Tab-separated table of C-alpha atoms in Angstrom:
chain	number	residue	atom	x	y	z
A	1	UNK	CA	-0.226	-0.085	-0.011
A	2	UNK	CA	1.505	3.438	-0.972
A	3	UNK	CA	1.229	6.616	0.919
A	4	UNK	CA	-1.559	7.947	-1.157
A	5	UNK	CA	-3.487	5.073	-0.237
A	6	UNK	CA	-2.669	5.187	3.325
A	7	UNK	CA	-3.696	8.563	3.369
A	8	UNK	CA	-6.968	7.690	1.596
A	9	UNK	CA	-7.825	5.563	4.249
A	10	UNK	CA	-7.634	8.291	7.003
A	11	UNK	CA	-9.819	10.337	4.881
A	12	UNK	CA	-12.382	7.474	4.597
A	13	UNK	CA	-12.093	7.317	8.429
A	14	UNK	CA	-13.033	10.913	8.768
A	15	UNK	CA	-15.767	10.512	6.372
A	16	UNK	CA	-17.349	8.078	8.410
A	17	UNK	CA	-18.102	10.877	10.952
A	18	UNK	CA	-18.014	14.181	9.064
A	19	UNK	CA	-18.824	15.342	5.605
A	20	UNK	CA	-15.745	16.627	3.497
A	21	UNK	CA	-15.474	18.224	-0.085
A	22	UNK	CA	-13.051	18.051	-2.392
A	23	UNK	CA	-10.955	21.151	-1.295
A	24	UNK	CA	-11.346	19.966	2.268
A	25	UNK	CA	-9.758	16.501	1.339
A	26	UNK	CA	-7.082	18.009	-0.655
A	27	UNK	CA	-6.181	20.317	2.215
A	28	UNK	CA	-6.177	17.643	4.976
A	29	UNK	CA	-3.908	15.485	2.697
A	30	UNK	CA	-1.551	18.157	2.121
A	31	UNK	CA	-0.899	18.174	6.150
A	32	UNK	CA	-0.558	14.437	6.564
A	33	UNK	CA	2.842	12.777	7.300
A	34	UNK	CA	3.589	8.782	7.178
A	35	UNK	CA	5.623	7.587	10.196
A	36	UNK	CA	6.929	3.997	9.625
A	37	UNK	CA	8.035	2.002	12.718
A	38	UNK	CA	9.591	-1.313	13.386
A	39	UNK	CA	8.272	-3.981	15.952
A	40	UNK	CA	9.187	-2.546	19.722
A	41	UNK	CA	10.478	0.746	18.148
A	42	UNK	CA	9.050	3.887	20.283
A	43	UNK	CA	6.860	6.672	18.764
A	44	UNK	CA	7.314	8.781	22.139
A	45	UNK	CA	9.257	8.460	25.334
A	46	UNK	CA	9.378	10.144	28.584
A	47	UNK	CA	10.623	13.506	28.554
A	48	UNK	CA	9.450	14.067	25.152
A	49	UNK	CA	6.407	16.113	23.997
A	50	UNK	CA	3.629	15.025	22.106
A	51	UNK	CA	3.589	17.296	19.246
A	52	UNK	CA	1.434	15.186	16.557
A	53	UNK	CA	-2.120	13.480	16.719
A	54	UNK	CA	-1.475	9.941	15.517
A	55	UNK	CA	-3.694	7.332	13.656
A	56	UNK	CA	-2.814	3.735	13.036
A	57	UNK	CA	-2.631	2.917	9.485
A	58	UNK	CA	-1.494	-0.529	9.996
A	59	UNK	CA	-0.053	-2.502	12.849
A	60	UNK	CA	-0.763	-2.437	16.508
A	61	UNK	CA	0.808	-0.258	19.432
A	62	UNK	CA	0.476	0.249	22.950
A	63	UNK	CA	0.954	3.363	25.708
A	64	UNK	CA	2.589	2.564	28.629
A	65	UNK	CA	3.907	3.826	31.810
A	66	UNK	CA	6.817	2.449	34.358
A	67	UNK	CA	5.972	3.124	37.927
A	68	UNK	CA	9.013	3.789	40.615
A	69	UNK	CA	9.370	-0.036	40.759
A	70	UNK	CA	9.752	-0.201	36.931
A	71	UNK	CA	6.635	-2.086	36.658
A	72	UNK	CA	4.801	-1.458	33.240
A	73	UNK	CA	1.198	-0.136	33.604
A	74	UNK	CA	-0.418	-0.445	29.695
A	75	UNK	CA	-2.886	2.283	29.572
A	76	UNK	CA	-4.102	2.291	25.840
A	77	UNK	CA	-3.952	-0.489	23.033
A	78	UNK	CA	-4.519	0.278	19.580
A	79	UNK	CA	-4.936	-1.237	16.207
A	80	UNK	CA	-5.616	0.054	12.636
A	81	UNK	CA	-8.168	2.991	12.548
A	82	UNK	CA	-7.616	3.701	16.184
A	83	UNK	CA	-5.888	7.116	17.361
A	84	UNK	CA	-3.250	6.691	19.974
A	85	UNK	CA	-1.624	9.232	21.859
A	86	UNK	CA	-0.514	10.852	25.329
A	87	UNK	CA	-3.014	13.434	25.213
A	88	UNK	CA	-2.153	14.935	28.460
A	89	UNK	CA	1.367	15.885	26.967
A	90	UNK	CA	-0.331	16.856	23.376
A	91	UNK	CA	-2.898	19.211	25.162
A	92	UNK	CA	-0.649	20.679	27.739
A	93	UNK	CA	2.341	20.567	25.542
A	94	UNK	CA	4.557	19.049	28.756
A	95	UNK	CA	6.824	16.392	28.577
A	96	UNK	CA	5.434	13.089	28.593
A	97	UNK	CA	5.764	10.270	31.183
A	98	UNK	CA	4.640	7.773	28.847
A	99	UNK	CA	5.836	5.180	26.029
A	100	UNK	CA	4.055	4.807	22.941
A	101	UNK	CA	5.386	1.371	21.465
A	102	UNK	CA	5.078	-0.342	18.134
A	103	UNK	CA	4.160	-3.830	18.929
A	104	UNK	CA	4.205	-4.766	14.932
A	105	UNK	CA	5.696	-3.371	11.933
A	106	UNK	CA	3.268	-0.235	12.076
A	107	UNK	CA	2.383	2.687	9.853
A	108	UNK	CA	1.213	5.697	11.546
A	109	UNK	CA	-0.253	8.919	9.929
A	110	UNK	CA	0.716	11.742	11.897
A	111	UNK	CA	-0.616	15.535	11.892
A	112	UNK	CA	1.345	18.217	13.570
A	113	UNK	CA	-0.430	20.021	16.303
A	114	UNK	CA	0.545	23.269	14.241
A	115	UNK	CA	-1.105	21.990	11.321
A	116	UNK	CA	-4.148	20.515	13.010
A	117	UNK	CA	-4.782	24.099	14.095
A	118	UNK	CA	-4.766	25.597	11.021
A	119	UNK	CA	-6.892	22.592	9.500
A	120	UNK	CA	-9.546	23.133	12.336
A	121	UNK	CA	-9.723	26.849	11.323
A	122	UNK	CA	-9.945	25.908	7.623
A	123	UNK	CA	-12.035	22.749	7.488
A	124	UNK	CA	-15.519	23.444	8.711
A	125	UNK	CA	-16.605	19.851	9.782
A	126	UNK	CA	-13.125	19.085	11.461
A	127	UNK	CA	-13.337	20.454	14.877
A	128	UNK	CA	-16.565	18.460	15.565
A	129	UNK	CA	-14.591	15.344	14.423
A	130	UNK	CA	-12.235	15.888	17.108
A	131	UNK	CA	-14.607	17.049	19.688
A	132	UNK	CA	-16.674	13.695	19.306
A	133	UNK	CA	-13.249	11.949	19.311
A	134	UNK	CA	-12.499	13.813	22.711
A	135	UNK	CA	-15.662	13.140	24.295
A	136	UNK	CA	-15.345	9.238	23.429
A	137	UNK	CA	-12.014	9.032	24.928
A	138	UNK	CA	-13.412	10.668	27.964
A	139	UNK	CA	-16.219	8.440	28.143
A	140	UNK	CA	-13.973	5.412	27.666
A	141	UNK	CA	-11.811	6.538	30.587
A	142	UNK	CA	-14.541	7.207	33.008
A	143	UNK	CA	-15.741	3.539	32.047
A	144	UNK	CA	-12.424	2.064	32.594
A	145	UNK	CA	-11.996	3.911	35.991
A	146	UNK	CA	-15.343	2.568	37.268
A	147	UNK	CA	-14.570	-0.822	36.004
A	148	UNK	CA	-11.171	-1.072	37.978
A	149	UNK	CA	-13.241	-0.012	41.153
A	150	UNK	CA	-16.084	-1.978	40.745
A	151	UNK	CA	-15.144	-5.446	39.003
A	152	UNK	CA	-13.280	-8.353	40.025
A	153	UNK	CA	-10.599	-9.845	37.744
A	154	UNK	CA	-12.575	-12.051	36.019
A	155	UNK	CA	-15.320	-9.703	35.128
A	156	UNK	CA	-12.707	-7.207	33.693
A	157	UNK	CA	-11.240	-10.320	31.588
A	158	UNK	CA	-14.801	-10.922	30.263
A	159	UNK	CA	-15.300	-7.234	29.620
A	160	UNK	CA	-12.480	-7.365	27.925
A	161	UNK	CA	-12.878	-10.125	25.355
A	162	UNK	CA	-16.334	-8.890	24.770
A	163	UNK	CA	-15.229	-5.689	23.733
A	164	UNK	CA	-12.098	-6.421	22.067
A	165	UNK	CA	-12.204	-10.150	20.604
A	166	UNK	CA	-10.860	-8.881	17.372
A	167	UNK	CA	-7.658	-7.857	18.961
A	168	UNK	CA	-6.857	-9.954	22.018
A	169	UNK	CA	-4.818	-12.410	19.960
A	170	UNK	CA	-2.570	-9.615	18.417
A	171	UNK	CA	-1.023	-8.598	21.789
A	172	UNK	CA	1.085	-10.896	24.113
A	173	UNK	CA	-0.561	-12.077	27.196
A	174	UNK	CA	2.099	-9.821	29.234
A	175	UNK	CA	0.746	-6.908	27.792
A	176	UNK	CA	-3.279	-7.723	27.893
A	177	UNK	CA	-2.299	-8.599	31.895
A	178	UNK	CA	-0.663	-5.079	32.214
A	179	UNK	CA	-3.727	-3.568	30.681
A	180	UNK	CA	-5.891	-5.422	32.858
A	181	UNK	CA	-4.191	-4.696	35.966
A	182	UNK	CA	-2.931	-8.111	36.681
A	183	UNK	CA	-0.243	-10.845	36.591
A	184	UNK	CA	0.282	-12.700	33.441
A	185	UNK	CA	0.251	-15.820	35.641
A	186	UNK	CA	-3.434	-14.909	36.552
A	187	UNK	CA	-4.628	-13.880	33.328
A	188	UNK	CA	-3.673	-17.334	32.165
A	189	UNK	CA	-5.601	-18.676	34.971
A	190	UNK	CA	-8.813	-16.719	34.100
A	191	UNK	CA	-8.496	-17.810	30.293
A	192	UNK	CA	-8.362	-21.374	31.522
A	193	UNK	CA	-11.483	-20.848	33.860
A	194	UNK	CA	-13.061	-18.970	31.024
A	195	UNK	CA	-12.231	-21.862	28.343
A	196	UNK	CA	-13.526	-24.442	30.857
A	197	UNK	CA	-17.042	-22.627	31.168
A	198	UNK	CA	-17.518	-22.485	27.594
A	199	UNK	CA	-16.426	-25.589	26.457
């Protein structure tokens, strides 16, 4: 897939939510950058400031941080047609505390903060798209917070596989365990428990 086709993929993603005319499309495409990442390569690391909005065109990624004991905590997973970022760093322009890492060979479409500000002024429907994305991100964060406070580990695992059945096999078990806030060994136990109940 060439760069033109990759960029068209993002345009189709935008058109799933908002209307764009030909001049809008031409303007947006002119501002897009393609970033190629090898498996395990980092897109962002602690101390760096996020200066782009990022859309996964191909591959898979995660956002995680390390606590004071160097324990990994996965905050976000992403696959094709998902947006991924450290929004705190992007919005505040403060250094990130997060790692954004490719888990497969990955292609990311980026829009710089400066370019996006220009597009938000020039493309009438684009602010509505990002308003809806921000609302969706906030709702997802709140739901996850409540889930972590109110569900036991097995319920969290069942909720994860019902929501993300199409991606579970693409992420190593230790990363899914980190996302769910449990040890990999315990996740393995829950998977066996679930398999025995559904067989």
